[in-house]
PDB file of C-alpha atoms in Angstrom:
ATOM      1  CA  MET A 204     -26.312  19.758  -1.058  1.00 59.00           C
ATOM      2  CA  SER A 205     -23.032  19.224   0.734  1.00 86.00           C
ATOM      3  CA  GLU A 206     -19.923  21.075  -0.228  1.00 89.00           C
ATOM      4  CA  LEU A 207     -17.983  17.866  -0.933  1.00 92.00           C
ATOM      5  CA  LEU A 208     -20.771  16.580  -3.356  1.00 94.00           C
ATOM      6  CA  LEU A 209     -20.811  20.035  -5.038  1.00 94.00           C
ATOM      7  CA  LEU A 210     -17.044  19.870  -5.513  1.00 95.00           C
ATOM      8  CA  ILE A 211     -17.321  16.400  -7.091  1.00 95.00           C
ATOM      9  CA  ILE A 212     -19.922  17.729  -9.452  1.00 96.00           C
ATOM     10  CA  PHE A 213     -17.759  20.648 -10.535  1.00 96.00           C
ATOM     11  CA  CYS A 214     -14.905  18.239 -11.050  1.00 96.00           C
ATOM     12  CA  ALA A 215     -17.057  15.908 -13.095  1.00 96.00           C
ATOM     13  CA  LEU A 216     -18.060  18.758 -15.447  1.00 96.00           C
ATOM     14  CA  LEU A 217     -14.353  19.624 -15.733  1.00 95.00           C
ATOM     15  CA  GLY A 218     -13.575  15.980 -16.529  1.00 95.00           C
ATOM     16  CA  SER A 219     -16.102  15.744 -19.295  1.00 94.00           C
ATOM     17  CA  GLY A 220     -14.357  18.558 -21.152  1.00 91.00           C
ATOM     18  CA  VAL A 221     -10.747  17.546 -20.564  1.00 90.00           C
ATOM     19  CA  GLY A 222     -11.570  13.896 -21.496  1.00 91.00           C
ATOM     20  CA  PHE A 223     -12.787  14.991 -24.908  1.00 90.00           C
ATOM     21  CA  LEU A 224      -9.674  17.138 -25.482  1.00 83.00           C
ATOM     22  CA  ALA A 225      -7.408  14.311 -24.299  1.00 83.00           C
ATOM     23  CA  GLY A 226      -8.801  12.043 -26.949  1.00 85.00           C
ATOM     24  CA  LEU A 227      -8.880  14.730 -29.614  1.00 81.00           C
ATOM     25  CA  LEU A 228      -5.354  16.138 -29.312  1.00 75.00           C
ATOM     26  CA  GLY A 229      -3.469  13.493 -27.288  1.00 74.00           C
ATOM     27  CA  ILE A 230      -3.141  15.807 -24.333  1.00 72.00           C
ATOM     28  CA  GLY A 231      -3.735  14.640 -20.802  1.00 68.00           C
ATOM     29  CA  GLY A 232      -5.886  17.567 -20.012  1.00 75.00           C
ATOM     30  CA  GLY A 233      -3.650  19.023 -17.267  1.00 77.00           C
ATOM     31  CA  LEU A 234      -3.395  22.378 -19.056  1.00 76.00           C
ATOM     32  CA  ILE A 235      -7.117  22.814 -18.282  1.00 83.00           C
ATOM     33  CA  ILE A 236      -7.326  20.776 -15.040  1.00 89.00           C
ATOM     34  CA  VAL A 237      -4.579  22.549 -13.082  1.00 87.00           C
ATOM     35  CA  PRO A 238      -5.834  26.139 -13.212  1.00 86.00           C
ATOM     36  CA  VAL A 239      -9.499  25.190 -12.961  1.00 91.00           C
ATOM     37  CA  LEU A 240      -8.985  22.754 -10.148  1.00 94.00           C
ATOM     38  CA  SER A 241      -6.753  25.262  -8.342  1.00 92.00           C
ATOM     39  CA  SER A 242      -9.753  27.673  -8.364  1.00 91.00           C
ATOM     40  CA  ILE A 243     -12.121  24.916  -7.202  1.00 94.00           C
ATOM     41  CA  LEU A 244      -9.830  23.947  -4.339  1.00 93.00           C
ATOM     42  CA  LEU A 245      -9.426  27.709  -3.362  1.00 92.00           C
ATOM     43  CA  HIS A 246     -13.206  28.263  -3.584  1.00 91.00           C
ATOM     44  CA  PHE A 247     -13.909  25.355  -1.199  1.00 93.00           C
ATOM     45  CA  ASN A 248     -10.931  26.275   1.036  1.00 91.00           C
ATOM     46  CA  ILE A 249      -9.471  22.794   0.874  1.00 91.00           C
ATOM     47  CA  LEU A 250      -5.816  23.734   1.256  1.00 90.00           C
ATOM     48  CA  PRO A 251      -3.515  26.605   2.229  1.00 87.00           C
ATOM     49  CA  THR A 252      -2.651  28.846  -0.722  1.00 84.00           C
ATOM     50  CA  GLU A 253       0.910  27.684  -0.889  1.00 81.00           C
ATOM     51  CA  GLN A 254      -0.168  24.080  -1.515  1.00 87.00           C
ATOM     52  CA  LEU A 255      -2.949  24.708  -3.988  1.00 89.00           C
ATOM     53  CA  VAL A 256      -1.030  24.481  -7.262  1.00 87.00           C
ATOM     54  CA  VAL A 257       1.118  21.462  -6.260  1.00 89.00           C
ATOM     55  CA  SER A 258      -2.077  19.585  -5.159  1.00 93.00           C
ATOM     56  CA  ALA A 259      -3.893  20.550  -8.341  1.00 92.00           C
ATOM     57  CA  ILE A 260      -0.906  19.273 -10.360  1.00 88.00           C
ATOM     58  CA  ALA A 261      -0.702  16.007  -8.462  1.00 91.00           C
ATOM     59  CA  THR A 262      -4.400  15.411  -8.846  1.00 94.00           C
ATOM     60  CA  SER A 263      -4.311  16.326 -12.474  1.00 91.00           C
ATOM     61  CA  LEU A 264      -1.580  13.713 -13.051  1.00 88.00           C
ATOM     62  CA  ALA A 265      -3.531  11.088 -11.196  1.00 93.00           C
ATOM     63  CA  SER A 266      -6.578  11.734 -13.395  1.00 93.00           C
ATOM     64  CA  ILE A 267      -4.530  11.666 -16.494  1.00 89.00           C
ATOM     65  CA  LEU A 268      -3.536   8.143 -15.658  1.00 90.00           C
ATOM     66  CA  PHE A 269      -7.160   7.056 -16.340  1.00 92.00           C
ATOM     67  CA  THR A 270      -7.930   9.554 -19.061  1.00 89.00           C
ATOM     68  CA  SER A 271      -4.859   8.698 -21.111  1.00 88.00           C
ATOM     69  CA  THR A 272      -5.555   5.009 -20.686  1.00 91.00           C
ATOM     70  CA  SER A 273      -9.073   5.377 -22.044  1.00 90.00           C
ATOM     71  CA  SER A 274      -7.771   7.683 -24.904  1.00 89.00           C
ATOM     72  CA  ALA A 275      -4.849   5.294 -25.738  1.00 89.00           C
ATOM     73  CA  ILE A 276      -7.192   2.252 -26.012  1.00 92.00           C
ATOM     74  CA  ALA A 277      -9.430   4.160 -28.470  1.00 89.00           C
ATOM     75  CA  HIS A 278      -6.424   5.334 -30.590  1.00 88.00           C
ATOM     76  CA  HIS A 279      -4.943   1.774 -30.556  1.00 89.00           C
ATOM     77  CA  LYS A 280      -8.290   0.526 -31.934  1.00 89.00           C
ATOM     78  CA  ASN A 281      -8.017   3.032 -34.719  1.00 85.00           C
ATOM     79  CA  GLY A 282      -4.461   1.892 -35.441  1.00 86.00           C
ATOM     80  CA  ASN A 283      -2.967   5.287 -34.403  1.00 84.00           C
ATOM     81  CA  VAL A 284      -0.388   4.114 -31.875  1.00 88.00           C
ATOM     82  CA  PRO A 285       3.051   3.605 -33.420  1.00 88.00           C
ATOM     83  CA  TRP A 286       4.184   0.775 -31.107  1.00 87.00           C
ATOM     84  CA  GLU A 287       7.646   0.557 -32.993  1.00 84.00           C
ATOM     85  CA  LEU A 288       8.327   4.011 -31.618  1.00 83.00           C
ATOM     86  CA  ALA A 289       6.296   4.286 -28.403  1.00 84.00           C
ATOM     87  CA  PRO A 290       8.522   2.225 -26.083  1.00 84.00           C
ATOM     88  CA  TRP A 291      11.582   4.481 -26.592  1.00 85.00           C
ATOM     89  CA  VAL A 292       9.451   7.569 -26.042  1.00 87.00           C
ATOM     90  CA  MET A 293       7.866   5.963 -22.928  1.00 87.00           C
ATOM     91  CA  MET A 294      11.261   5.147 -21.464  1.00 87.00           C
ATOM     92  CA  GLY A 295      12.336   8.787 -21.573  1.00 87.00           C
ATOM     93  CA  VAL A 296       9.098  10.320 -20.210  1.00 87.00           C
ATOM     94  CA  ALA A 297       8.962   7.750 -17.396  1.00 85.00           C
ATOM     95  CA  LEU A 298      12.430   8.804 -16.084  1.00 86.00           C
ATOM     96  CA  GLY A 299      11.732  12.510 -16.368  1.00 85.00           C
ATOM     97  CA  ALA A 300       8.295  12.220 -14.727  1.00 79.00           C
ATOM     98  CA  LEU A 301       9.608  10.203 -11.821  1.00 77.00           C
ATOM     99  CA  ILE A 302      12.391  12.657 -11.161  1.00 79.00           C
ATOM    100  CA  SER A 303      10.191  15.769 -11.410  1.00 75.00           C
ATOM    101  CA  GLY A 304       7.511  14.546  -8.967  1.00 62.00           C
ATOM    102  CA  PHE A 305      10.107  14.883  -6.223  1.00 67.00           C
ATOM    103  CA  ILE A 306      11.708  18.059  -7.432  1.00 72.00           C
ATOM    104  CA  ALA A 307       8.482  20.041  -7.865  1.00 64.00           C
ATOM    105  CA  ALA A 308       7.406  19.365  -4.184  1.00 62.00           C
ATOM    106  CA  LEU A 309      10.543  21.113  -3.064  1.00 70.00           C
ATOM    107  CA  LEU A 310      10.063  24.285  -5.185  1.00 70.00           C
ATOM    108  CA  PRO A 311       8.318  27.376  -4.080  1.00 73.00           C
ATOM    109  CA  GLU A 312       4.670  27.592  -5.298  1.00 64.00           C
ATOM    110  CA  LYS A 313       5.482  30.771  -7.250  1.00 72.00           C
ATOM    111  CA  ILE A 314       8.120  29.005  -9.198  1.00 75.00           C
ATOM    112  CA  VAL A 315       5.861  26.091 -10.159  1.00 68.00           C
ATOM    113  CA  ARG A 316       3.273  28.657 -11.166  1.00 68.00           C
ATOM    114  CA  ILE A 317       5.764  30.581 -13.353  1.00 77.00           C
ATOM    115  CA  VAL A 318       6.985  27.377 -14.982  1.00 74.00           C
ATOM    116  CA  PHE A 319       3.428  26.377 -15.823  1.00 70.00           C
ATOM    117  CA  ALA A 320       2.527  29.734 -17.221  1.00 76.00           C
ATOM    118  CA  VAL A 321       5.626  30.072 -19.420  1.00 80.00           C
ATOM    119  CA  SER A 322       5.298  26.518 -20.686  1.00 74.00           C
ATOM    120  CA  VAL A 323       1.675  27.071 -21.602  1.00 73.00           C
ATOM    121  CA  VAL A 324       2.388  30.183 -23.589  1.00 80.00           C
ATOM    122  CA  LEU A 325       5.174  28.534 -25.566  1.00 77.00           C
ATOM    123  CA  ILE A 326       2.942  25.578 -26.262  1.00 72.00           C
ATOM    124  CA  ALA A 327       0.200  27.909 -27.408  1.00 76.00           C
ATOM    125  CA  PHE A 328       2.383  29.776 -29.820  1.00 78.00           C
ATOM    126  CA  LYS A 329       3.716  26.475 -31.118  1.00 71.00           C
ATOM    127  CA  MET A 330       0.102  25.316 -31.759  1.00 68.00           C
ATOM    128  CA  LEU A 331      -0.761  28.520 -33.582  1.00 75.00           C
ATOM    129  CA  TYR A 332       2.356  28.222 -35.814  1.00 73.00           C
ATOM    130  CA  SER A 333       1.776  24.547 -36.688  1.00 67.00           C
ATOM    131  CA  SER A 334      -1.895  25.198 -37.423  1.00 63.00           C
ATOM    132  CA  LYS A 335      -0.961  27.572 -40.277  1.00 65.00           C
ATOM    133  CA  SER A 336       0.823  24.907 -42.341  1.00 60.00           C
ATOM    134  CA  ASN A 337      -0.422  21.608 -43.511  1.00 54.00           C
ATOM    135  CA  SER A 338       2.872  20.607 -45.097  1.00 52.00           C
ATOM    136  CA  ILE A 339       5.615  18.937 -43.034  1.00 49.00           C
ATOM    137  CA  ALA A 340       9.269  18.887 -44.048  1.00 55.00           C
ATOM    138  CA  GLU A 341      10.630  15.403 -44.198  1.00 64.00           C
ATOM    139  CA  ARG A 342      13.091  14.796 -41.363  1.00 68.00           C
ATOM    140  CA  PRO A 343      14.580  11.508 -40.166  1.00 70.00           C
ATOM    141  CA  MET A 344      13.592  10.359 -36.693  1.00 71.00           C
ATOM    142  CA  ALA A 345      16.175  11.149 -33.999  1.00 70.00           C
ATOM    143  CA  GLY A 346      18.496   8.342 -32.818  1.00 76.00           C
ATOM    144  CA  LYS A 347      17.292   6.315 -29.869  1.00 74.00           C
ATOM    145  CA  ALA A 348      19.689   7.997 -27.408  1.00 79.00           C
ATOM    146  CA  LEU A 349      18.671  11.594 -28.506  1.00 84.00           C
ATOM    147  CA  LEU A 350      14.997  10.535 -28.614  1.00 83.00           C
ATOM    148  CA  THR A 351      15.252   9.229 -24.951  1.00 82.00           C
ATOM    149  CA  LEU A 352      16.977  12.444 -23.790  1.00 86.00           C
ATOM    150  CA  CYS A 353      14.417  14.666 -25.447  1.00 86.00           C
ATOM    151  CA  THR A 354      11.499  12.719 -24.073  1.00 88.00           C
ATOM    152  CA  THR A 355      13.116  12.635 -20.521  1.00 88.00           C
ATOM    153  CA  ILE A 356      13.135  16.429 -20.598  1.00 84.00           C
ATOM    154  CA  ILE A 357       9.555  16.464 -21.891  1.00 84.00           C
ATOM    155  CA  GLY A 358       8.514  13.948 -19.274  1.00 83.00           C
ATOM    156  CA  GLY A 359      10.023  15.984 -16.526  1.00 81.00           C
ATOM    157  CA  LEU A 360       8.524  19.245 -17.488  1.00 77.00           C
ATOM    158  CA  SER A 361       5.057  17.633 -18.192  1.00 76.00           C
ATOM    159  CA  ALA A 362       4.991  16.046 -14.726  1.00 75.00           C
ATOM    160  CA  MET A 363       6.181  19.198 -13.100  1.00 74.00           C
ATOM    161  CA  ILE A 364       3.305  21.217 -14.556  1.00 70.00           C
ATOM    162  CA  GLY A 365       0.746  18.352 -14.323  1.00 67.00           C
ATOM    163  CA  ILE A 366       0.063  17.510 -17.941  1.00 71.00           C
ATOM    164  CA  GLY A 367       0.211  14.256 -19.920  1.00 67.00           C
ATOM    165  CA  GLY A 368       2.806  15.493 -22.292  1.00 73.00           C
ATOM    166  CA  GLY A 369       0.826  15.472 -25.419  1.00 75.00           C
ATOM    167  CA  ALA A 370       1.078  19.219 -25.919  1.00 72.00           C
ATOM    168  CA  LEU A 371       4.889  18.787 -25.964  1.00 76.00           C
ATOM    169  CA  LEU A 372       5.207  15.370 -27.535  1.00 83.00           C
ATOM    170  CA  VAL A 373       2.936  15.804 -30.506  1.00 80.00           C
ATOM    171  CA  PRO A 374       4.942  18.942 -31.805  1.00 77.00           C
ATOM    172  CA  MET A 375       8.243  17.030 -31.317  1.00 83.00           C
ATOM    173  CA  LEU A 376       7.073  13.889 -33.110  1.00 85.00           C
ATOM    174  CA  THR A 377       5.493  15.827 -36.031  1.00 78.00           C
ATOM    175  CA  PHE A 378       8.732  17.729 -36.345  1.00 79.00           C
ATOM    176  CA  PHE A 379      10.368  14.376 -37.085  1.00 81.00           C
ATOM    177  CA  SER A 380       7.616  13.723 -39.754  1.00 77.00           C
ATOM    178  CA  VAL A 381       5.448  11.360 -37.723  1.00 82.00           C
ATOM    179  CA  ASP A 382       1.862  11.496 -38.986  1.00 81.00           C
ATOM    180  CA  MET A 383      -0.258  13.826 -36.862  1.00 78.00           C
ATOM    181  CA  LYS A 384      -2.786  11.087 -35.937  1.00 82.00           C
ATOM    182  CA  LYS A 385      -0.065   8.648 -34.934  1.00 87.00           C
ATOM    183  CA  ALA A 386       1.705  11.346 -32.952  1.00 85.00           C
ATOM    184  CA  ILE A 387      -1.530  11.992 -31.036  1.00 85.00           C
ATOM    185  CA  GLY A 388      -1.898   8.234 -30.465  1.00 88.00           C
ATOM    186  CA  CYS A 389       1.623   7.881 -29.270  1.00 89.00           C
ATOM    187  CA  ALA A 390       1.202  10.948 -26.892  1.00 86.00           C
ATOM    188  CA  SER A 391      -1.868   9.392 -25.432  1.00 86.00           C
ATOM    189  CA  ALA A 392       0.002   6.123 -24.639  1.00 88.00           C
ATOM    190  CA  CYS A 393       2.881   8.068 -23.149  1.00 87.00           C
ATOM    191  CA  GLY A 394       0.555  10.166 -21.073  1.00 84.00           C
ATOM    192  CA  ILE A 395      -0.178   6.909 -19.071  1.00 88.00           C
ATOM    193  CA  VAL A 396       3.541   6.620 -18.230  1.00 86.00           C
ATOM    194  CA  ILE A 397       4.068  10.266 -17.338  1.00 83.00           C
ATOM    195  CA  ALA A 398       0.962  10.239 -15.128  1.00 85.00           C
ATOM    196  CA  LEU A 399       1.992   6.966 -13.362  1.00 86.00           C
ATOM    197  CA  PHE A 400       5.506   7.878 -12.522  1.00 83.00           C
ATOM    198  CA  GLY A 401       4.630  11.471 -11.800  1.00 80.00           C
ATOM    199  CA  SER A 402       1.907  10.542  -9.468  1.00 88.00           C
ATOM    200  CA  VAL A 403       4.289   8.226  -7.595  1.00 86.00           C
ATOM    201  CA  GLY A 404       6.540  11.114  -6.870  1.00 83.00           C
ATOM    202  CA  TYR A 405       3.792  13.477  -5.726  1.00 87.00           C
ATOM    203  CA  ILE A 406       2.130  10.802  -3.588  1.00 92.00           C
ATOM    204  CA  SER A 407       5.365   9.899  -1.941  1.00 89.00           C
ATOM    205  CA  SER A 408       6.582  13.491  -1.286  1.00 86.00           C
ATOM    206  CA  GLY A 409       3.148  14.715  -0.180  1.00 89.00           C
ATOM    207  CA  SER A 410       2.450  11.995   2.369  1.00 88.00           C
ATOM    208  CA  ARG A 411       4.477  13.854   5.032  1.00 88.00           C
ATOM    209  CA  TYR A 412       2.332  17.041   4.564  1.00 88.00           C
ATOM    210  CA  LEU A 413      -1.315  15.744   3.912  1.00 90.00           C
ATOM    211  CA  ALA A 414      -3.237  12.915   5.506  1.00 88.00           C
ATOM    212  CA  LEU A 415      -5.395  10.137   3.932  1.00 91.00           C
ATOM    213  CA  GLU A 416      -8.243  10.687   6.495  1.00 90.00           C
ATOM    214  CA  ASP A 417      -8.537  14.281   4.978  1.00 89.00           C
ATOM    215  CA  GLY A 418      -9.075  12.891   1.534  1.00 93.00           C
ATOM    216  CA  PHE A 419      -5.430  13.042   0.257  1.00 95.00           C
ATOM    217  CA  ALA A 420      -3.105  10.423  -1.038  1.00 95.00           C
ATOM    218  CA  GLY A 421       0.093  12.446  -0.825  1.00 93.00           C
ATOM    219  CA  PHE A 422      -0.783  15.681  -2.770  1.00 93.00           C
ATOM    220  CA  VAL A 423      -3.522  13.944  -4.682  1.00 95.00           C
ATOM    221  CA  TYR A 424      -6.951  15.116  -3.546  1.00 96.00           C
ATOM    222  CA  LEU A 425      -9.108  11.919  -3.952  1.00 96.00           C
ATOM    223  CA  PRO A 426     -12.707  13.500  -4.115  1.00 96.00           C
ATOM    224  CA  ALA A 427     -11.554  15.756  -6.975  1.00 96.00           C
ATOM    225  CA  LEU A 428      -9.882  12.793  -8.722  1.00 96.00           C
ATOM    226  CA  LEU A 429     -13.098  10.805  -8.488  1.00 96.00           C
ATOM    227  CA  GLY A 430     -15.162  13.626  -9.970  1.00 96.00           C
ATOM    228  CA  ILE A 431     -12.855  14.107 -12.971  1.00 96.00           C
ATOM    229  CA  VAL A 432     -12.310  10.515 -13.755  1.00 95.00           C
ATOM    230  CA  CYS A 433     -15.940   9.529 -13.586  1.00 95.00           C
ATOM    231  CA  THR A 434     -16.696  11.513 -16.720  1.00 96.00           C
ATOM    232  CA  SER A 435     -13.221  11.865 -18.580  1.00 93.00           C
ATOM    233  CA  TRP A 436     -13.019   8.021 -18.978  1.00 92.00           C
ATOM    234  CA  PHE A 437     -16.089   8.119 -21.121  1.00 94.00           C
ATOM    235  CA  THR A 438     -15.486  11.315 -23.074  1.00 93.00           C
ATOM    236  CA  ALA A 439     -11.875  10.523 -24.040  1.00 90.00           C
ATOM    237  CA  PRO A 440     -12.934   7.893 -26.629  1.00 91.00           C
ATOM    238  CA  ILE A 441     -15.413  10.394 -28.105  1.00 92.00           C
ATOM    239  CA  GLY A 442     -12.572  12.828 -28.662  1.00 87.00           C
ATOM    240  CA  ALA A 443     -10.355  10.078 -30.173  1.00 85.00           C
ATOM    241  CA  LYS A 444     -13.025   9.301 -32.668  1.00 86.00           C
ATOM    242  CA  ALA A 445     -13.487  12.957 -33.518  1.00 84.00           C
ATOM    243  CA  THR A 446      -9.788  13.055 -34.417  1.00 76.00           C
ATOM    244  CA  GLN A 447     -10.675  11.030 -37.510  1.00 76.00           C
ATOM    245  CA  HIS A 448     -13.230  13.757 -38.727  1.00 77.00           C
ATOM    246  CA  LEU A 449     -12.658  17.242 -37.298  1.00 72.00           C
ATOM    247  CA  PRO A 450     -10.119  19.774 -38.749  1.00 74.00           C
ATOM    248  CA  VAL A 451      -7.349  19.607 -36.135  1.00 65.00           C
ATOM    249  CA  SER A 452      -5.830  23.038 -37.422  1.00 74.00           C
ATOM    250  CA  LEU A 453      -8.995  24.876 -36.347  1.00 73.00           C
ATOM    251  CA  ILE A 454      -9.126  23.149 -32.966  1.00 68.00           C
ATOM    252  CA  LYS A 455      -5.437  24.035 -32.437  1.00 69.00           C
ATOM    253  CA  LYS A 456      -6.160  27.729 -33.024  1.00 75.00           C
ATOM    254  CA  ILE A 457      -9.093  27.722 -30.532  1.00 70.00           C
ATOM    255  CA  PHE A 458      -7.175  25.720 -28.040  1.00 69.00           C
ATOM    256  CA  ALA A 459      -4.009  27.930 -28.378  1.00 76.00           C
ATOM    257  CA  ALA A 460      -6.083  31.070 -27.550  1.00 77.00           C
ATOM    258  CA  LEU A 461      -7.567  29.211 -24.562  1.00 69.00           C
ATOM    259  CA  LEU A 462      -4.066  28.374 -23.271  1.00 70.00           C
ATOM    260  CA  ILE A 463      -2.937  31.938 -23.365  1.00 78.00           C
ATOM    261  CA  VAL A 464      -5.912  33.004 -21.279  1.00 73.00           C
ATOM    262  CA  ILE A 465      -5.236  30.264 -18.812  1.00 67.00           C
ATOM    263  CA  ALA A 466      -1.576  31.130 -18.570  1.00 71.00           C
ATOM    264  CA  ALA A 467      -2.471  34.776 -17.971  1.00 75.00           C
ATOM    265  CA  LYS A 468      -4.907  33.778 -15.152  1.00 67.00           C
ATOM    266  CA  MET A 469      -2.370  31.620 -13.497  1.00 63.00           C
ATOM    267  CA  VAL A 470       0.151  34.479 -13.305  1.00 68.00           C
ATOM    268  CA  ILE A 471      -2.458  37.039 -12.172  1.00 70.00           C
ATOM    269  CA  SER A 472      -4.319  34.873  -9.669  1.00 59.00           C
TER     270      SER A 472
END
């Protein structure tokens, strides 16, 4: 079996898991994809060490474009995408994602790794905290200008660390008393925008460093993208359906513990 085929198989296994989580929690799956794909690229010696994380982030965003689309379609069918709110959220995350795709390519690999790890730990603790309480204090939704500003920051950080934004958007929306299922549905739809605009930045900025004949579209590694998407597209709707039945609080606890392990690995490796 060729190394390229083996790499695609590994990425397909990765995609099956992140696709389910994307549908279940409204995340793009980048929190899992980035560290695991970094290890895969390192194992197969695809890139120099200093470009590994940036390429993993770029490839993660490109895969999220497909995974979030599949997840959002499923959530829309279940009536869980609040379209009266989603356009304003999308506007902010699109702007932030587009800007960060260019900025991240200029940052040292160590800085990107630290930003990723710190963000993951904060998200994990937020998930643990929110899983302990089923009651939500009633708060009015932020004004459109403030909402766009907040989501611009979320979109920028999400694209910079290669995630679809759900891990940041869902806590923000639920803070403003948006129903958890609708927050997850909105995050899935917004993941499409973050992935699209973030990928444009990474493809444009990476084209000067990596060539298409080597399997790269900018910083996006196409064989890995193929492997992830070929399974995540089909498992995302399964996760979206499971949202209707499984206890999200328990899943949050397990997922938060996993995030902390991932963050530690990213810092140590």
